[in-house]
Amino acid sequence: MNTRRLLPLAVLLVAIPLAHGGAVLRVQAGQPGARINPVMWGVFFEDINFGADGGLYAELVKNRGFEFPEPLMGWTTISPSLAKGEVTVRTDSPFADANPHYARIVSEGTAPLGLSNEGFRGMGVRKGEGYAFSAQVRAVSGAPVLSVRLYGGDGAVLETVELKGLAAGWQRVTATLRPADTDARARLAVLVIGRGSVDVDFISLFPERTWRNRPGGLRADMVQSLADMHPGFVRFPGGCIVEGSVLSRRYQWKNTLGPVEGRKLVVNRWNYEFVHRPTPDYYQSFGLGFYEYFQLCEDIGAQPLPILNCGMACQFNSAEVCPLDQLDTYIQDALDLVEFANGPAESTWGARRAAMGHPEPFGMKMLGVGNEQWGPLYYERYERFARVLKEKHPEISLVSAAGPEPADARFGLAWSRLRELHADIIDEHCYAAPDWFFSNAHRYDRYDRSGPKVFMGEYAAQSVATVNVKNRNTLECALSEAAYMTGLERNADVVRMASYAPLFANTEAWQWTPDLIWVDSLHVALTPSYCVQNLFARNRGDRVLPVELSQEDGNSGRGLFASSVLDEGTGSVILKLVNANHADSRLTVRLEGARTVAAGTITTLEGDSPQSTDSPASPGRAAPGERSFFPSGPVFDVMLPADSFTVIHVGASK
Ligand code: AHR
């Protein structure tokens, strides 16, 4: 997309003469209202669209342990015509019980014979950078050499390392590979050279340059895109993945701890959820497990918000429920999680955390009970969780579910029952057309101020329809989300948190669109919706400033939307302004109660048209560029470009 450049400073200077008529925004700059939750704007992470394996988790080898039901999925036997021998999958004497399958390469030595891995729809490698190869290897017969090679997508050899003197028992071998070229579709091969047989398992390749250079860590560019947003919280690990299509496939956090070799693979529910987007090679390795989620939160300064299964499988699938008399296991999981996150290093679960390298508590303050549940079966389960957790851990705020829709009968019932149960925070979800978001920008103005608070835990404007593969990340969608977010912000006394969903998608292997951030094996692309989230999160402010917006009817488009907050640290007034008209719109801003104003900044997100699909920030890091802004006084005019979102900071004093 040719995004229209940010308007030149001279135009945005806003020293435009004060106009008569037009829209007027009155900001009670001298009367700050509700305090804004410091963790108001966060992110929702789910292993959907190859978000974890093939995404955030930087492992480049798919099916590294040969544990997919088709053990050689992702692998190709390399057997040139001259090669004599075979590759078989075996389970006798594996190196780890949780990883029973391994491959045996038997070569007669006539030519190199072995396996090559395709990565997660392409293995991205960069010229000259270090890649940490490791594998479990056992020499069975002969004195073969193991050749580890990186091939480019065109078959060119990018790097070769030979491993000799292989031991007769299982042994972890390592090597550093430095590809001669950058390639988005590289392959990793392990080949036996010479006569002999070798067992291989847990074949792994990680970039050395991961987030914080942690071996076996997370993709640095993807984490950076999160860190750039300064999210207040990270909700994890989902999403429907928490529930599982049946209870045996639910997310069980205890199975995601300890050495990665011991984390048992589970099929990803998004593997088979959508017949129109099948992803047969989608499994959860749990290399990104609960410890890593907590660590990620700590790294980027976000509060952890884990969501646990409440004894209910996905109600869109089997709707299997755990009988109430067996619910204690689930409740115990929640209690143990609190201990894992916050308990002393000497406690049972605190010791597990400490053994993984983090003796200090993670400081978890919130916990979700169930994902997108609804109906009486949920409320009776939530009630039992809440009774125990509130008694043992009153310091933890519980997040409960309001179902999948923002206004249907299930939603109404959820609010009335959860209100009776004195729920802390209710998680509302909404995937709807941009119109819904524009027309619900005042939804929370009328909410009951007593009782549970709101967590808008999943929302995203859908350009076509929910779960439609043609949905795109249009500017219109982003603007409708921004308009809606002005409503969340104005009502920050009742809306405590919000997160867009889903977060990440692999361009080659997605199931759900739209998504906030798109990635391929080498790149990260930010969407207009990302820019909106970023601008809200980085301009959170501390107190809501009441606003009153009067605007003329008859504009082409949906009008203007506004909110304002006070940054107590700097004394700045921050304005968030959406112009959903298809023409530039003049707005007079009246900072009431401010005697003097100081220069500040202005940032504008705009595009060629509301249907523009990519972002001015893409593939750059953060939001559209920030410019200086010189208000003419406490009353000033600003020209808002057609179909745009603008954030203005000005210094103001009484
Ligand atoms: O965000 C995608 C899915 O939408 C989530 O997994 C689920 O909670 C919702 O239905």
XYZ file of C-alpha atoms and ligand atoms in Angstrom:
664
model
C 0.000 0.000 0.000
C 1.228 3.478 -0.722
C 0.361 4.980 2.583
C -0.166 8.644 2.496
C 2.759 10.193 4.266
C 2.186 11.814 7.593
C 0.979 15.286 6.890
C 3.812 17.794 6.827
C 4.413 19.628 10.047
C 3.226 22.942 8.581
C -0.215 21.476 8.058
C -0.364 19.676 11.371
C 1.031 22.642 13.207
C -2.537 23.440 14.092
C -1.805 27.105 14.168
C -4.759 27.144 11.820
C -7.130 29.978 12.539
C -9.909 29.148 14.959
C -12.980 28.270 13.000
C -16.619 28.951 13.645
C -18.959 25.979 13.515
C -17.612 22.451 13.023
C -17.051 19.889 15.735
C -16.097 20.904 19.247
C -14.431 18.769 21.886
C -14.651 20.006 25.458
C -12.067 18.389 27.712
C -12.362 18.825 31.475
C -8.627 19.223 31.798
C -8.944 20.568 35.333
C -11.213 17.783 36.606
C -9.513 14.426 36.256
C -11.865 11.524 36.737
C -11.329 7.803 37.212
C -7.885 6.343 37.656
C -6.845 4.213 34.691
C -5.686 0.704 35.423
C -1.905 0.759 34.847
C -2.332 -2.559 33.017
C -5.333 -1.422 30.977
C -4.047 -2.279 27.480
C -2.577 -5.726 27.065
C -2.189 -8.576 24.617
C -3.944 -11.899 24.168
C -1.646 -14.728 23.164
C -2.883 -18.046 21.868
C -1.104 -20.824 19.986
C -3.286 -20.326 16.919
C -2.029 -19.555 13.391
C 1.362 -21.113 14.323
C 1.637 -18.490 17.039
C 3.887 -20.577 19.309
C 5.371 -23.528 17.391
C 6.334 -21.983 14.075
C 6.062 -18.529 15.621
C 7.149 -17.106 18.944
C 9.005 -20.270 19.953
C 12.128 -19.959 17.845
C 12.675 -23.697 17.193
C 13.174 -24.109 13.435
C 12.667 -27.874 13.233
C 9.119 -29.164 12.972
C 8.430 -32.503 14.640
C 11.916 -32.550 16.150
C 11.140 -35.607 18.290
C 9.311 -37.693 15.627
C 6.279 -37.641 17.934
C 3.619 -36.502 15.460
C 1.172 -39.364 14.813
C 2.880 -39.621 11.435
C 6.393 -39.720 12.851
C 8.069 -38.549 9.654
C 5.737 -35.621 8.998
C 7.885 -32.620 8.188
C 10.814 -34.886 7.292
C 11.944 -36.169 3.910
C 14.273 -39.082 3.450
C 17.248 -37.981 1.423
C 18.349 -40.956 -0.515
C 20.110 -40.179 -3.755
C 19.936 -42.911 -6.361
C 23.346 -44.230 -5.357
C 22.503 -44.455 -1.672
C 21.784 -47.903 -0.297
C 20.170 -48.300 3.088
C 16.992 -47.247 4.878
C 15.448 -44.870 7.383
C 13.022 -46.369 9.885
C 11.151 -45.104 12.930
C 11.606 -47.084 16.150
C 10.613 -46.959 19.789
C 12.916 -49.457 21.518
C 15.240 -47.857 24.100
C 14.400 -44.208 23.401
C 16.447 -41.438 25.004
C 13.423 -40.031 26.887
C 10.143 -41.680 27.860
C 8.134 -38.649 26.822
C 9.700 -38.950 23.370
C 9.478 -42.631 22.526
C 9.974 -42.363 18.758
C 13.277 -41.877 17.019
C 14.712 -42.474 13.540
C 17.327 -45.052 12.640
C 19.439 -44.326 9.582
C 21.117 -47.424 8.198
C 23.541 -46.691 5.386
C 25.622 -49.028 3.282
C 27.959 -46.123 2.682
C 27.485 -45.811 -1.068
C 26.239 -42.198 -0.706
C 25.048 -39.887 2.105
C 21.688 -41.054 3.438
C 19.424 -39.409 5.983
C 16.613 -36.976 6.675
C 15.846 -33.369 5.968
C 13.356 -31.137 7.763
C 11.229 -28.474 6.092
C 10.716 -26.266 9.130
C 7.421 -24.596 9.844
C 6.410 -23.885 6.251
C 9.909 -22.637 5.561
C 12.958 -22.425 7.771
C 14.216 -18.839 7.886
C 17.991 -18.438 8.206
C 20.174 -15.354 7.845
C 23.569 -15.182 6.218
C 26.474 -15.415 8.663
C 24.324 -15.639 11.784
C 24.841 -18.493 14.220
C 22.323 -21.344 14.471
C 22.574 -23.793 17.338
C 22.117 -27.354 16.150
C 21.584 -30.141 18.668
C 20.369 -33.717 18.517
C 20.278 -36.894 20.498
C 22.437 -39.396 18.637
C 23.400 -43.035 19.194
C 25.850 -44.951 17.019
C 24.469 -48.426 16.417
C 27.045 -50.003 14.114
C 30.082 -49.093 12.064
C 31.924 -45.808 12.511
C 29.716 -43.454 10.538
C 30.055 -39.694 10.360
C 26.978 -37.514 10.779
C 26.857 -34.653 8.331
C 24.643 -31.752 9.386
C 23.724 -29.500 6.491
C 21.641 -26.466 5.756
C 20.202 -26.361 2.249
C 18.660 -23.302 0.652
C 15.205 -23.452 -0.895
C 16.902 -23.952 -4.281
C 18.945 -26.907 -3.013
C 22.232 -25.032 -2.633
C 24.304 -26.108 0.371
C 24.458 -23.168 2.801
C 26.509 -24.853 5.526
C 27.930 -28.259 6.448
C 29.328 -29.522 9.734
C 30.554 -33.075 10.254
C 30.213 -34.868 13.569
C 32.589 -37.775 14.140
C 33.287 -40.247 16.924
C 29.624 -40.836 17.750
C 29.058 -42.652 21.058
C 27.333 -46.010 21.390
C 24.783 -44.700 23.913
C 22.434 -41.754 23.505
C 24.429 -38.540 23.532
C 23.455 -34.946 22.911
C 25.609 -33.554 20.107
C 25.818 -29.878 19.229
C 27.219 -27.703 16.476
C 26.978 -24.117 15.301
C 25.840 -23.568 11.725
C 26.520 -20.333 9.836
C 24.605 -20.245 6.557
C 26.381 -18.717 3.585
C 23.185 -16.997 2.538
C 19.843 -15.747 3.810
C 16.999 -18.048 2.906
C 13.336 -18.096 3.935
C 12.900 -21.719 2.884
C 16.029 -23.432 4.106
C 16.044 -27.090 5.170
C 18.091 -28.855 7.798
C 19.505 -32.261 6.920
C 21.249 -34.943 8.966
C 23.020 -37.463 6.783
C 25.026 -40.549 7.562
C 28.276 -40.727 5.640
C 30.065 -44.065 5.424
C 28.809 -47.523 6.277
C 26.948 -47.813 9.569
C 23.753 -47.039 11.397
C 22.854 -44.162 13.654
C 19.799 -43.399 15.795
C 18.739 -39.742 15.828
C 16.125 -37.916 17.882
C 15.172 -34.488 19.146
C 16.862 -32.784 16.230
C 16.777 -29.077 16.923
C 17.945 -25.843 15.357
C 17.590 -22.456 17.019
C 18.885 -19.080 16.011
C 21.540 -17.972 18.470
C 19.969 -14.548 18.269
C 16.786 -15.222 20.199
C 15.044 -12.759 22.501
C 17.690 -11.883 25.121
C 19.902 -14.470 23.397
C 18.443 -17.247 25.516
C 19.371 -20.678 24.140
C 16.210 -22.415 23.003
C 14.349 -19.136 23.433
C 11.810 -16.975 21.660
C 11.959 -15.219 18.301
C 13.572 -11.865 18.992
C 11.714 -9.873 16.339
C 8.317 -11.155 17.468
C 8.940 -10.435 21.132
C 10.251 -7.012 20.168
C 6.949 -6.237 18.453
C 5.249 -6.957 21.781
C 7.788 -5.085 23.876
C 7.328 -2.045 21.627
C 3.671 -1.914 22.670
C 4.456 -1.812 26.401
C 1.495 -4.124 27.036
C 0.089 -3.965 30.541
C -0.624 -7.683 30.631
C -0.291 -10.845 28.595
C -3.272 -13.172 28.630
C -2.125 -16.728 27.843
C -2.244 -19.489 26.625
C -5.603 -18.754 24.905
C -8.328 -18.934 23.823
C -10.075 -22.135 22.895
C -6.766 -23.933 23.253
C -7.242 -23.733 27.017
C -10.465 -25.696 26.718
C -9.469 -28.310 24.145
C -12.049 -29.863 21.861
C -12.257 -32.656 24.468
C -11.005 -32.519 28.028
C -8.114 -34.898 27.405
C -6.740 -32.307 24.961
C -7.170 -29.344 27.274
C -4.172 -27.203 28.079
C -2.454 -28.596 31.188
C 0.170 -26.187 32.425
C 1.958 -28.724 34.595
C 2.883 -30.686 31.467
C 4.695 -27.661 30.049
C 7.437 -27.390 32.695
C 10.953 -28.760 32.991
C 13.360 -29.861 30.253
C 11.735 -29.580 26.839
C 12.468 -33.224 26.070
C 10.054 -34.168 28.844
C 7.146 -32.038 27.598
C 4.726 -34.364 25.915
C 3.386 -33.280 22.542
C -0.371 -32.622 22.172
C -2.270 -32.030 18.950
C -3.168 -28.376 18.510
C -6.940 -27.950 18.373
C -6.503 -25.541 15.441
C -4.997 -28.457 13.521
C -8.480 -29.714 12.692
C -10.907 -26.999 13.838
C -11.662 -25.455 10.455
C -12.236 -27.840 7.582
C -11.634 -24.922 5.236
C -8.203 -24.268 6.815
C -6.811 -27.663 7.792
C -3.328 -27.606 9.327
C -2.354 -31.261 9.698
C 1.154 -30.397 10.861
C 0.037 -28.326 13.860
C 1.032 -29.739 17.257
C 1.963 -28.223 20.576
C 5.519 -29.016 21.635
C 5.118 -26.771 24.705
C 8.642 -25.463 24.167
C 6.837 -22.243 24.999
C 5.376 -23.391 28.303
C 4.102 -21.686 31.416
C 7.548 -20.850 32.786
C 8.436 -19.183 29.487
C 5.140 -17.279 29.454
C 5.809 -15.896 32.921
C 9.361 -15.033 31.920
C 8.118 -13.268 28.801
C 5.714 -11.202 30.884
C 8.501 -10.226 33.236
C 10.810 -9.340 30.345
C 8.341 -6.945 28.756
C 6.980 -5.535 32.000
C 3.511 -7.056 31.606
C 1.303 -8.626 34.256
C 0.780 -12.350 33.646
C -2.844 -13.350 33.144
C -3.006 -17.130 32.778
C -6.341 -18.669 31.848
C -7.024 -22.181 33.126
C -9.473 -24.841 32.096
C -12.456 -24.828 34.457
C -13.524 -28.419 33.825
C -15.193 -27.706 30.484
C -14.061 -28.543 26.974
C -14.890 -26.139 24.159
C -18.641 -25.653 23.958
C -18.366 -25.190 20.204
C -16.915 -28.731 20.053
C -17.658 -31.631 22.405
C -18.825 -29.465 25.325
C -17.508 -32.255 27.551
C -17.677 -31.356 31.225
C -15.837 -32.677 34.211
C -18.358 -33.940 36.774
C -18.535 -31.674 39.789
C -17.330 -34.394 42.126
C -14.107 -34.608 40.090
C -13.507 -30.892 39.775
C -10.992 -30.800 42.603
C -8.166 -31.777 40.239
C -8.847 -28.658 38.191
C -9.134 -26.453 41.252
C -5.921 -27.923 42.632
C -4.226 -27.034 39.333
C -5.236 -23.424 39.948
C -3.962 -23.463 43.535
C -0.708 -25.041 42.405
C -0.342 -22.435 39.707
C -0.568 -19.669 42.291
C 2.193 -21.442 44.205
C 4.244 -21.954 41.049
C 3.989 -18.248 40.197
C 4.115 -16.679 43.633
C 5.113 -19.241 46.255
C 8.449 -19.298 48.034
C 11.246 -21.204 46.336
C 10.993 -23.780 49.128
C 7.353 -24.628 48.394
C 6.553 -27.626 46.193
C 5.661 -25.643 43.085
C 7.863 -22.677 43.910
C 10.748 -25.150 43.901
C 9.819 -26.200 40.354
C 10.000 -22.552 39.326
C 13.305 -22.093 41.125
C 14.728 -25.221 39.491
C 13.936 -23.704 36.117
C 15.966 -20.627 37.017
C 13.624 -18.190 38.763
C 13.731 -18.415 42.560
C 11.941 -15.065 42.934
C 8.160 -15.091 42.581
C 6.661 -13.873 39.317
C 4.083 -11.714 41.102
C 0.916 -13.018 39.463
C -2.157 -11.014 40.461
C -4.869 -12.312 38.127
C -6.109 -15.703 37.054
C -8.759 -16.653 34.515
C -11.225 -19.460 35.262
C -12.310 -20.886 31.912
C -12.034 -19.239 28.540
C -15.135 -18.482 26.534
C -17.623 -20.503 28.580
C -21.301 -19.893 29.028
C -24.381 -21.362 30.686
C -25.271 -22.801 34.107
C -22.659 -25.575 33.911
C -20.032 -22.868 33.855
C -21.423 -20.820 36.719
C -21.537 -23.822 39.051
C -17.931 -24.637 38.202
C -16.788 -21.037 38.492
C -18.512 -20.810 41.878
C -16.487 -23.752 43.207
C -13.217 -22.375 41.885
C -13.984 -18.954 43.338
C -14.957 -20.329 46.748
C -11.603 -22.065 47.170
C -9.408 -19.468 45.515
C -10.976 -16.543 47.349
C -10.477 -18.316 50.644
C -6.866 -19.299 50.021
C -5.744 -16.474 47.754
C -7.894 -13.383 48.209
C -5.028 -11.389 46.674
C -5.708 -12.924 43.236
C -8.382 -11.290 41.060
C -10.396 -13.861 39.157
C -11.408 -13.388 35.546
C -14.654 -15.109 34.587
C -16.260 -15.618 31.181
C -19.253 -13.961 29.518
C -19.405 -16.303 26.512
C -18.568 -15.675 22.872
C -20.921 -12.782 22.071
C -21.160 -9.302 23.526
C -24.939 -9.030 23.808
C -26.858 -12.294 23.397
C -28.925 -14.246 25.949
C -25.846 -16.166 27.129
C -24.146 -12.853 27.768
C -27.110 -11.495 29.744
C -27.266 -14.616 31.871
C -23.514 -14.499 32.471
C -23.646 -10.977 33.812
C -26.608 -11.623 36.095
C -25.194 -14.877 37.539
C -21.627 -13.625 37.840
C -22.873 -10.456 39.493
C -24.682 -12.613 42.050
C -21.455 -14.554 42.552
C -19.540 -11.299 43.181
C -17.170 -11.980 40.313
C -14.160 -9.656 40.133
C -13.665 -9.221 36.397
C -15.831 -10.452 33.516
C -14.207 -11.281 30.196
C -16.271 -10.061 27.236
C -15.542 -11.164 23.666
C -16.560 -9.587 20.398
C -15.699 -10.344 16.793
C -17.971 -8.184 14.652
C -18.178 -5.831 11.689
C -16.529 -2.400 11.915
C -20.030 -0.917 12.197
C -20.560 -2.730 15.482
C -17.448 -1.160 16.951
C -18.290 2.326 15.711
C -21.827 2.123 16.995
C -20.779 0.651 20.336
C -18.263 3.342 21.167
C -20.670 4.428 23.912
C -21.546 0.916 25.113
C -19.950 1.332 28.510
C -21.317 4.821 29.194
C -24.448 3.066 30.471
C -22.822 0.197 32.379
C -23.596 -0.385 36.036
C -20.690 1.057 38.020
C -21.161 -1.345 40.933
C -20.182 -5.003 40.841
C -17.807 -6.778 38.472
C -15.403 -4.888 36.258
C -15.030 -5.501 32.526
C -12.145 -7.158 30.710
C -12.659 -6.793 26.960
C -10.530 -9.873 26.545
C -10.964 -10.627 22.848
C -12.093 -8.260 20.163
C -11.317 -7.453 16.556
C -13.270 -5.874 13.722
C -13.964 -8.339 10.917
C -13.877 -6.786 7.440
C -16.128 -9.493 5.955
C -17.542 -11.761 8.666
C -16.304 -13.709 11.669
C -14.175 -16.707 10.705
C -14.275 -15.638 7.055
C -10.990 -16.342 5.283
C -11.367 -13.121 3.300
C -11.121 -10.916 6.381
C -8.352 -8.363 6.024
C -6.618 -5.988 8.405
C -8.075 -2.860 6.867
C -7.629 0.685 8.068
C -11.407 0.843 8.526
C -11.233 -2.088 10.955
C -8.430 -0.413 12.878
C -10.311 2.891 13.046
C -13.448 1.172 14.304
C -11.360 -0.493 17.020
C -9.823 2.869 17.891
C -13.290 4.453 18.092
C -14.420 1.641 20.367
C -11.280 1.987 22.492
C -12.035 5.660 23.093
C -15.198 4.309 24.738
C -13.239 1.803 26.803
C -10.900 4.555 27.903
C -13.627 7.071 28.770
C -15.131 4.344 30.949
C -11.906 3.192 32.560
C -13.670 3.126 35.940
C -15.610 0.057 34.783
C -13.448 -1.281 31.948
C -10.242 -2.411 33.579
C -8.476 -4.200 30.721
C -8.691 -4.919 27.008
C -6.849 -6.993 24.408
C -7.189 -7.518 20.660
C -7.339 -11.122 19.401
C -5.741 -13.117 17.957
C -2.237 -11.735 18.310
C 0.062 -13.521 15.827
C -0.413 -15.296 12.518
C 2.032 -17.073 10.240
C 1.320 -15.950 6.674
C 1.749 -19.541 5.467
C -0.153 -21.414 8.153
C -2.955 -19.346 9.618
C -6.402 -20.569 10.545
C -8.000 -17.308 11.673
C -7.909 -13.830 10.215
C -7.616 -10.924 10.949
C -4.710 -10.943 13.384
C -2.690 -8.208 14.990
C 0.789 -9.167 13.764
C 1.712 -11.278 10.737
C 4.990 -13.125 10.422
C 6.801 -15.339 7.958
C 9.978 -17.262 8.609
C 12.093 -14.088 8.498
C 9.865 -11.045 8.867
C 7.302 -9.381 11.088
C 4.568 -7.203 9.546
C 2.546 -4.880 11.718
C -1.061 -4.055 10.887
C -3.064 -0.838 11.234
C -4.784 -2.495 14.215
C -1.356 -2.992 15.773
C -0.681 0.731 15.362
C -3.914 1.506 17.169
C -3.147 -0.886 20.018
C 0.359 0.465 20.232
C -0.780 4.092 20.363
C -3.305 3.405 23.103
C -0.908 1.338 25.202
C 1.935 3.823 24.914
C -0.308 6.760 25.690
C -2.272 5.244 28.540
C -2.247 8.147 30.970
C -3.229 7.943 34.628
C -6.643 9.625 34.914
C -9.607 9.900 32.588
C -10.445 13.442 31.554
C -14.174 13.807 30.900
C -14.932 14.878 27.336
C -17.988 16.135 25.519
C -17.981 15.996 21.760
C -20.484 17.910 19.683
C -20.345 17.451 15.970
C -22.290 18.329 12.902
C -24.567 15.785 11.298
C -24.410 15.084 7.607
C -20.738 14.214 7.378
C -19.750 11.572 4.888
C -18.823 8.682 7.155
C -19.359 7.846 10.766
C -18.258 10.999 12.512
C -15.669 11.709 15.162
C -14.783 9.818 18.340
C -12.688 11.098 21.201
C -11.257 10.397 24.611
C -8.733 12.144 26.775
C -6.465 11.236 29.664
C -4.075 13.003 31.976
C -0.496 11.867 32.345
C 0.168 12.832 35.951
C 3.923 12.400 35.634
C 4.335 15.021 32.926
C 1.107 16.956 33.393
C 0.316 16.307 29.727
C -3.183 16.079 28.378
C -3.445 13.261 25.844
C -6.199 13.299 23.223
C -7.200 10.293 21.149
C -9.203 11.357 18.125
C -10.760 9.207 15.435
C -12.019 10.838 12.278
C -14.245 8.230 10.651
C -15.519 10.755 8.147
C -14.306 10.301 4.605
C -13.234 13.945 4.501
C -10.776 15.986 6.530
C -12.589 17.320 9.592
C -11.816 20.397 11.597
C -12.120 19.970 15.348
C -12.006 22.731 17.950
C -10.534 21.471 21.195
C -11.332 23.334 24.429
C -9.097 22.355 27.318
C -11.356 23.633 30.066
C -9.614 24.457 33.314
C -6.233 24.870 31.609
C -4.775 28.360 31.645
C -1.661 27.690 29.658
C -0.651 24.977 27.258
C 2.763 23.924 26.082
C 4.003 22.400 22.850
C 3.604 18.674 22.499
C 3.415 15.995 19.859
C 0.955 14.690 17.293
C 0.855 11.255 15.703
C -1.525 10.276 12.929
C -2.418 6.896 11.467
C -3.974 7.182 8.033
C -3.963 5.432 4.672
C -4.929 5.705 1.047
C -8.447 4.599 1.778
C -10.400 2.915 4.567
C -9.831 -0.358 2.748
C -6.033 -0.014 2.825
C -4.720 -3.200 4.251
C -1.252 -2.716 5.545
C 0.397 -0.405 7.889
C 2.496 2.705 7.713
C 4.573 1.051 10.407
C 5.123 -2.145 8.456
C 7.676 -3.574 8.490
C 9.030 -0.980 10.889
C 8.832 -1.230 14.614
C 6.303 0.928 16.353
C 3.655 3.406 15.424
C 3.515 6.140 12.787
C 6.051 8.896 13.300
C 5.557 11.483 15.969
C 5.796 15.204 15.142
C 5.970 18.345 17.197
C 2.718 20.124 17.833
C 2.168 23.726 18.895
C -1.314 24.483 20.192
C -2.283 28.123 19.942
C -3.732 28.122 23.486
C -6.159 26.189 25.674
C -8.596 26.469 22.784
C -7.165 25.315 19.503
C -8.220 23.853 16.198
C -6.888 20.697 14.673
C -7.530 19.351 11.196
C -8.064 15.613 11.345
C -7.335 13.848 8.050
C -10.118 11.778 6.506
C -10.297 8.254 7.948
C -7.564 8.682 10.503
C -6.593 8.149 14.107
C -4.662 10.891 15.839
C -3.005 11.084 19.234
C -2.075 14.518 20.562
C -0.013 15.300 23.647
C 0.004 18.836 25.011
C 1.385 20.199 28.236
C -1.358 21.927 30.238
C -1.375 23.796 33.535
C -4.149 25.326 35.613
O -9.245 -15.682 19.002
C -9.664 -16.841 18.381
C -10.693 -17.589 19.196
O -11.852 -16.846 19.312
C -10.317 -17.862 20.627
O -9.558 -19.012 20.744
C -11.634 -18.043 21.301
O -11.600 -17.684 22.651
C -12.576 -17.215 20.468
O -13.676 -17.931 20.093
